[in-house]
Coordinates of C-alpha atoms and ligand atoms in Angstrom, one line a residue:
M1 CA 109.2 119.7 112.6
E2 CA 105.6 120.9 112.6
T3 CA 102.5 118.7 111.9
I4 CA 99.9 120.3 109.7
Y5 CA 96.4 119.0 109.1
T6 CA 94.8 121.5 106.7
I7 CA 95.6 122.8 103.3
A8 CA 95.0 126.4 104.4
E9 CA 97.5 126.2 107.2
L10 CA 100.0 124.4 104.9
Q11 CA 99.6 127.1 102.2
K12 CA 100.2 129.9 104.7
K13 CA 103.6 128.3 105.7
I14 CA 104.6 127.7 102.1
I15 CA 103.6 131.2 100.9
S16 CA 105.7 132.8 103.7
G17 CA 108.6 130.5 103.0
K18 CA 108.5 131.2 99.3
A19 CA 108.3 135.0 100.0
A20 CA 111.5 134.6 101.9
G21 CA 113.1 133.0 98.8
K22 CA 113.0 129.5 100.1
K23 CA 113.1 126.4 97.8
V24 CA 110.3 123.9 98.6
G25 CA 110.5 120.1 98.1
L26 CA 107.6 117.7 98.5
V27 CA 107.6 114.0 99.2
P28 CA 104.1 112.5 98.8
T29 CA 103.7 109.3 100.8
M30 CA 100.9 107.0 102.2
G31 CA 102.8 106.6 105.5
A32 CA 104.0 103.3 107.1
L33 CA 107.4 104.8 106.3
H34 CA 110.5 102.7 105.8
S35 CA 114.1 103.4 104.8
G36 CA 113.0 103.8 101.1
H37 CA 110.8 106.7 102.0
I38 CA 113.4 108.1 104.3
S39 CA 116.0 108.1 101.5
L40 CA 113.6 110.4 99.5
V41 CA 113.1 112.6 102.5
K42 CA 116.8 113.0 103.1
R43 CA 117.4 113.9 99.5
C44 CA 114.5 116.4 99.7
V45 CA 116.0 117.9 102.8
N46 CA 119.4 118.2 101.2
E47 CA 118.2 119.8 98.0
N48 CA 115.6 122.3 99.4
D49 CA 115.1 124.8 102.2
I50 CA 111.7 123.5 103.2
C51 CA 110.9 119.8 103.0
V52 CA 107.2 118.9 103.1
V53 CA 106.2 115.2 103.5
S54 CA 102.5 114.3 103.1
V55 CA 101.2 111.2 104.8
F56 CA 97.8 110.3 103.5
V57 CA 96.3 106.9 102.6
N58 CA 94.5 108.0 99.4
P59 CA 91.2 106.0 99.0
T60 CA 90.7 106.9 95.4
Q61 CA 93.7 105.0 94.2
F62 CA 92.7 101.7 95.8
N63 CA 90.8 99.4 93.4
D64 CA 90.7 96.7 96.1
K65 CA 88.7 97.6 99.3
D66 CA 90.5 95.1 101.5
D67 CA 93.9 96.5 100.4
L68 CA 92.7 100.0 101.5
I69 CA 91.4 98.6 104.9
N70 CA 94.5 96.6 105.6
Y71 CA 97.0 99.2 104.4
P72 CA 99.4 99.8 107.4
R73 CA 98.9 103.0 109.3
T74 CA 101.7 104.0 111.7
P75 CA 101.4 107.8 112.2
Q76 CA 103.3 108.1 115.4
E77 CA 106.3 106.1 114.2
D78 CA 106.2 108.0 110.9
K79 CA 106.4 111.4 112.7
K80 CA 109.5 110.2 114.7
L81 CA 111.2 109.0 111.5
L82 CA 110.4 112.3 109.7
E83 CA 111.6 114.4 112.6
N84 CA 114.9 112.5 112.6
A85 CA 115.3 112.9 108.8
G86 CA 115.0 116.7 109.0
C87 CA 111.5 117.1 107.5
T88 CA 110.2 120.7 108.0
Y89 CA 106.4 120.1 107.7
V90 CA 104.5 116.8 107.9
F91 CA 101.1 117.2 106.3
M92 CA 98.6 114.7 107.7
P93 CA 95.2 115.7 106.3
S94 CA 91.8 113.9 106.9
I95 CA 89.9 112.4 104.0
E96 CA 87.3 115.2 104.3
E97 CA 90.2 117.8 104.0
M98 CA 91.5 116.3 100.7
Y99 CA 88.0 115.3 99.4
P100 CA 85.4 117.8 100.7
E101 CA 83.4 116.5 97.7
P102 CA 84.0 113.6 95.4
D103 CA 86.7 114.2 92.9
T104 CA 85.1 113.5 89.5
R105 CA 88.2 114.5 87.4
I106 CA 89.1 111.9 84.8
F107 CA 92.7 112.1 83.5
N108 CA 93.8 110.6 80.2
F109 CA 97.3 109.3 80.1
G110 CA 96.9 107.3 76.9
T111 CA 98.9 104.2 76.5
L112 CA 101.0 105.0 79.6
E113 CA 98.1 103.9 81.8
T114 CA 96.7 101.0 79.8
V115 CA 99.7 98.7 80.5
M116 CA 101.0 96.9 83.6
E117 CA 99.6 98.4 86.8
G118 CA 97.1 100.4 84.8
G119 CA 95.8 97.2 83.2
F120 CA 95.6 95.2 86.4
R121 CA 94.4 98.0 88.7
P122 CA 91.7 99.9 86.9
G123 CA 91.3 103.5 88.1
H124 CA 94.5 103.3 90.2
F125 CA 96.4 105.9 88.3
N126 CA 93.4 108.2 88.0
G127 CA 93.3 108.2 91.8
V128 CA 97.0 108.8 92.0
A129 CA 96.7 111.7 89.7
Q130 CA 93.8 113.1 91.7
I131 CA 95.7 113.1 95.0
V132 CA 99.1 114.1 93.6
S133 CA 97.6 117.0 91.7
K134 CA 95.8 118.2 94.8
L135 CA 99.0 118.0 96.8
F136 CA 100.9 119.8 94.0
Y137 CA 98.3 122.6 93.9
A138 CA 98.4 122.9 97.7
V139 CA 102.2 123.1 98.0
L140 CA 103.4 124.2 94.5
P141 CA 106.8 122.7 95.3
D142 CA 109.9 123.3 93.2
C143 CA 110.6 119.6 93.2
A144 CA 108.8 116.4 94.1
Y145 CA 110.4 113.1 95.0
F146 CA 109.2 109.6 94.0
G147 CA 110.7 106.1 94.4
Q148 CA 111.6 104.2 91.3
K149 CA 109.9 101.0 92.6
D150 CA 106.7 102.6 91.3
F151 CA 108.3 103.0 87.9
Q152 CA 105.0 103.5 86.0
Q153 CA 103.7 105.9 88.6
I154 CA 106.7 108.3 87.9
S155 CA 105.9 108.2 84.1
I156 CA 102.3 109.0 84.8
I157 CA 103.1 111.9 87.2
R158 CA 105.6 113.4 84.7
E159 CA 102.9 113.3 82.1
M160 CA 100.3 114.8 84.5
V161 CA 102.7 117.7 85.3
K162 CA 103.1 118.3 81.6
Q163 CA 99.4 118.2 80.9
L164 CA 98.6 120.6 83.9
G165 CA 101.4 122.9 82.9
L166 CA 103.0 122.8 86.4
Q167 CA 106.6 124.0 86.9
I168 CA 107.5 121.1 89.2
E169 CA 110.7 119.0 88.7
I170 CA 110.0 115.3 89.3
K171 CA 112.9 113.5 90.9
S172 CA 113.1 109.8 90.5
C173 CA 115.0 108.1 93.3
P174 CA 116.6 104.6 93.3
I175 CA 114.9 101.6 94.8
V176 CA 116.0 100.9 98.4
R177 CA 116.3 97.2 99.1
E178 CA 116.6 94.9 102.2
A179 CA 119.9 93.1 102.5
D180 CA 118.4 90.0 100.8
G181 CA 117.3 92.1 97.8
L182 CA 113.5 92.6 98.6
A183 CA 112.4 96.0 97.5
M184 CA 111.3 98.0 100.5
S185 CA 107.5 98.5 100.6
S186 CA 105.0 99.4 103.3
R187 CA 103.2 96.2 102.3
N188 CA 106.2 94.0 103.3
R189 CA 105.2 94.3 107.0
R190 CA 102.1 92.4 106.2
L191 CA 104.1 89.3 105.0
T192 CA 104.0 86.2 107.2
P193 CA 107.5 84.9 108.2
E194 CA 107.2 82.2 105.4
Q195 CA 106.1 84.8 102.8
R196 CA 108.9 87.2 104.0
E197 CA 111.5 84.4 103.5
K198 CA 110.4 83.7 99.9
A199 CA 109.6 87.3 98.8
P200 CA 113.3 88.2 98.0
Q201 CA 113.2 85.6 95.2
I202 CA 111.3 88.2 93.2
A203 CA 114.3 90.5 93.2
Q204 CA 116.8 87.6 92.9
F205 CA 115.2 86.4 89.7
L206 CA 115.3 89.9 88.3
F207 CA 119.0 90.3 89.2
K208 CA 119.8 86.9 87.6
S209 CA 118.0 88.0 84.4
L210 CA 120.4 90.9 84.0
A211 CA 122.9 88.4 82.7
F212 CA 120.6 87.6 79.8
V213 CA 121.4 91.0 78.1
P214 CA 122.3 91.1 75.3
E215 CA 123.0 87.4 74.3
K216 CA 119.7 85.9 75.2
S217 CA 116.5 87.2 73.6
I218 CA 113.8 89.3 75.3
Q219 CA 111.5 86.2 74.9
E220 CA 114.0 84.0 76.8
T221 CA 114.4 86.6 79.5
L222 CA 110.6 86.8 79.9
E223 CA 110.3 83.1 80.1
F224 CA 113.1 82.8 82.7
V225 CA 111.5 85.2 85.1
K226 CA 107.9 84.1 84.5
T227 CA 108.8 80.3 84.8
N228 CA 110.7 80.8 88.0
L229 CA 108.1 83.0 89.6
S230 CA 105.4 80.4 88.7
S231 CA 107.3 77.5 90.1
D232 CA 106.4 78.1 93.8
S233 CA 102.7 78.2 94.6
I234 CA 103.3 81.0 97.2
F235 CA 103.6 83.3 94.2
K236 CA 100.9 84.3 91.7
L237 CA 102.2 86.4 88.9
D238 CA 100.1 89.3 87.6
Y239 CA 102.7 90.3 84.9
F240 CA 106.3 90.5 84.0
E241 CA 106.9 92.9 81.1
I242 CA 110.0 94.1 79.4
V243 CA 109.2 97.7 78.3
D244 CA 110.7 100.9 76.9
G245 CA 111.5 103.1 79.9
Y246 CA 109.7 106.1 78.3
T247 CA 106.7 104.8 76.4
L248 CA 106.2 101.7 78.7
Q249 CA 105.3 99.7 75.6
P250 CA 106.8 96.2 75.4
V251 CA 110.0 95.8 73.4
S252 CA 110.8 92.7 71.4
D253 CA 114.6 93.2 70.9
W254 CA 117.3 94.7 73.2
K255 CA 118.2 96.9 70.2
D256 CA 114.6 98.5 70.1
S257 CA 115.4 101.1 72.8
N258 CA 118.3 102.6 74.8
D259 CA 116.1 102.5 77.9
I260 CA 114.7 99.1 78.8
V261 CA 113.1 98.0 82.1
G262 CA 111.6 94.8 83.4
C263 CA 108.6 95.4 85.6
V264 CA 106.9 92.7 87.7
A265 CA 103.8 92.5 89.9
V266 CA 103.3 89.3 91.8
Y267 CA 101.3 88.2 94.8
C268 CA 103.3 86.6 97.6
G269 CA 100.4 84.9 99.4
P270 CA 97.7 87.6 99.5
I271 CA 100.2 90.5 99.4
R272 CA 100.7 92.1 96.0
L273 CA 104.3 93.3 95.5
I274 CA 105.9 95.2 92.6
D275 CA 109.5 95.5 91.6
N276 CA 111.6 96.4 88.5
I277 CA 115.1 96.1 87.0
V278 CA 116.8 98.4 84.5
Y279 CA 118.3 96.4 81.7
K280 CA 119.5 99.3 79.6
Q281 CA 119.8 103.0 80.4
H282 CA 121.2 105.7 78.0
A283 CA 124.0 107.8 79.4
D284 CA 122.9 111.4 79.9
Ligands
PAF1 O1 103.5 106.0 95.9 C1 102.6 106.3 96.8 O2 102.9 106.0 98.0 C2 101.3 106.9 96.4 O3 100.9 106.4 95.2 C3 101.4 108.4 96.4 C4 102.3 109.0 95.3 C5 101.8 109.0 97.8 C6 100.0 109.0 96.1 O4 99.0 108.6 97.1

């Protein structure tokens, strides 16, 4: 594995790989890698000749300064994990490399970005689109891999690829969970032992709510998850929404769509965690 720090150097490698007919996959990350990231990297390695993993804590997507400052950074451990997973190039640019001047681009994702994370984290998805588009232009991968924990992010990136007319296949990969159900996240390492012990309840209430489909109503399912997540003062709920898996708009009946997902964002102490559960999925 080679570590690359500049876009020019990365492009040189990619251009010569593509000239030799190689298929290129990209896994964008913000580092502090865990098994969830590594599952994306392994899939990328299996499905491509060249696997590029970017490790960059993108300042433009943080609407909370403290979250940016405290975001875990573990570059040496990340490199070891990536080497073992078979990554070809790890791209670790500086902020100046990615933003030699402020990125003033404003994307418009319509109603996809006004709900859930978009509503609670103003500007977040614009920042995600800024950095992911820069990475896409730098690598021009055949495929790019994203984890389904960030369900809304995948919809936004698919829409961005469509708007920019890029020929990049977006691969959505299943959530990887700890043995107790907690969705893997770089932020989990900031949980205290008490918060870590309670955090799996988020996933456990989501799993229990699966049994509500289709007999109990959407309203009852919403109430079940919201009430349970509000009953312990360690949790502070931002939202729990049951939405159409494509439009991300709330549904009011299980019959409203063939793709229905429950998405939650909740603080466990000061750490904001997100998770989701698929209630209905159409067979391809
Ligand atoms: O999902 C993430 O880790 C980030 O939002 C991403 C896609 C790497 C962009 O910074």
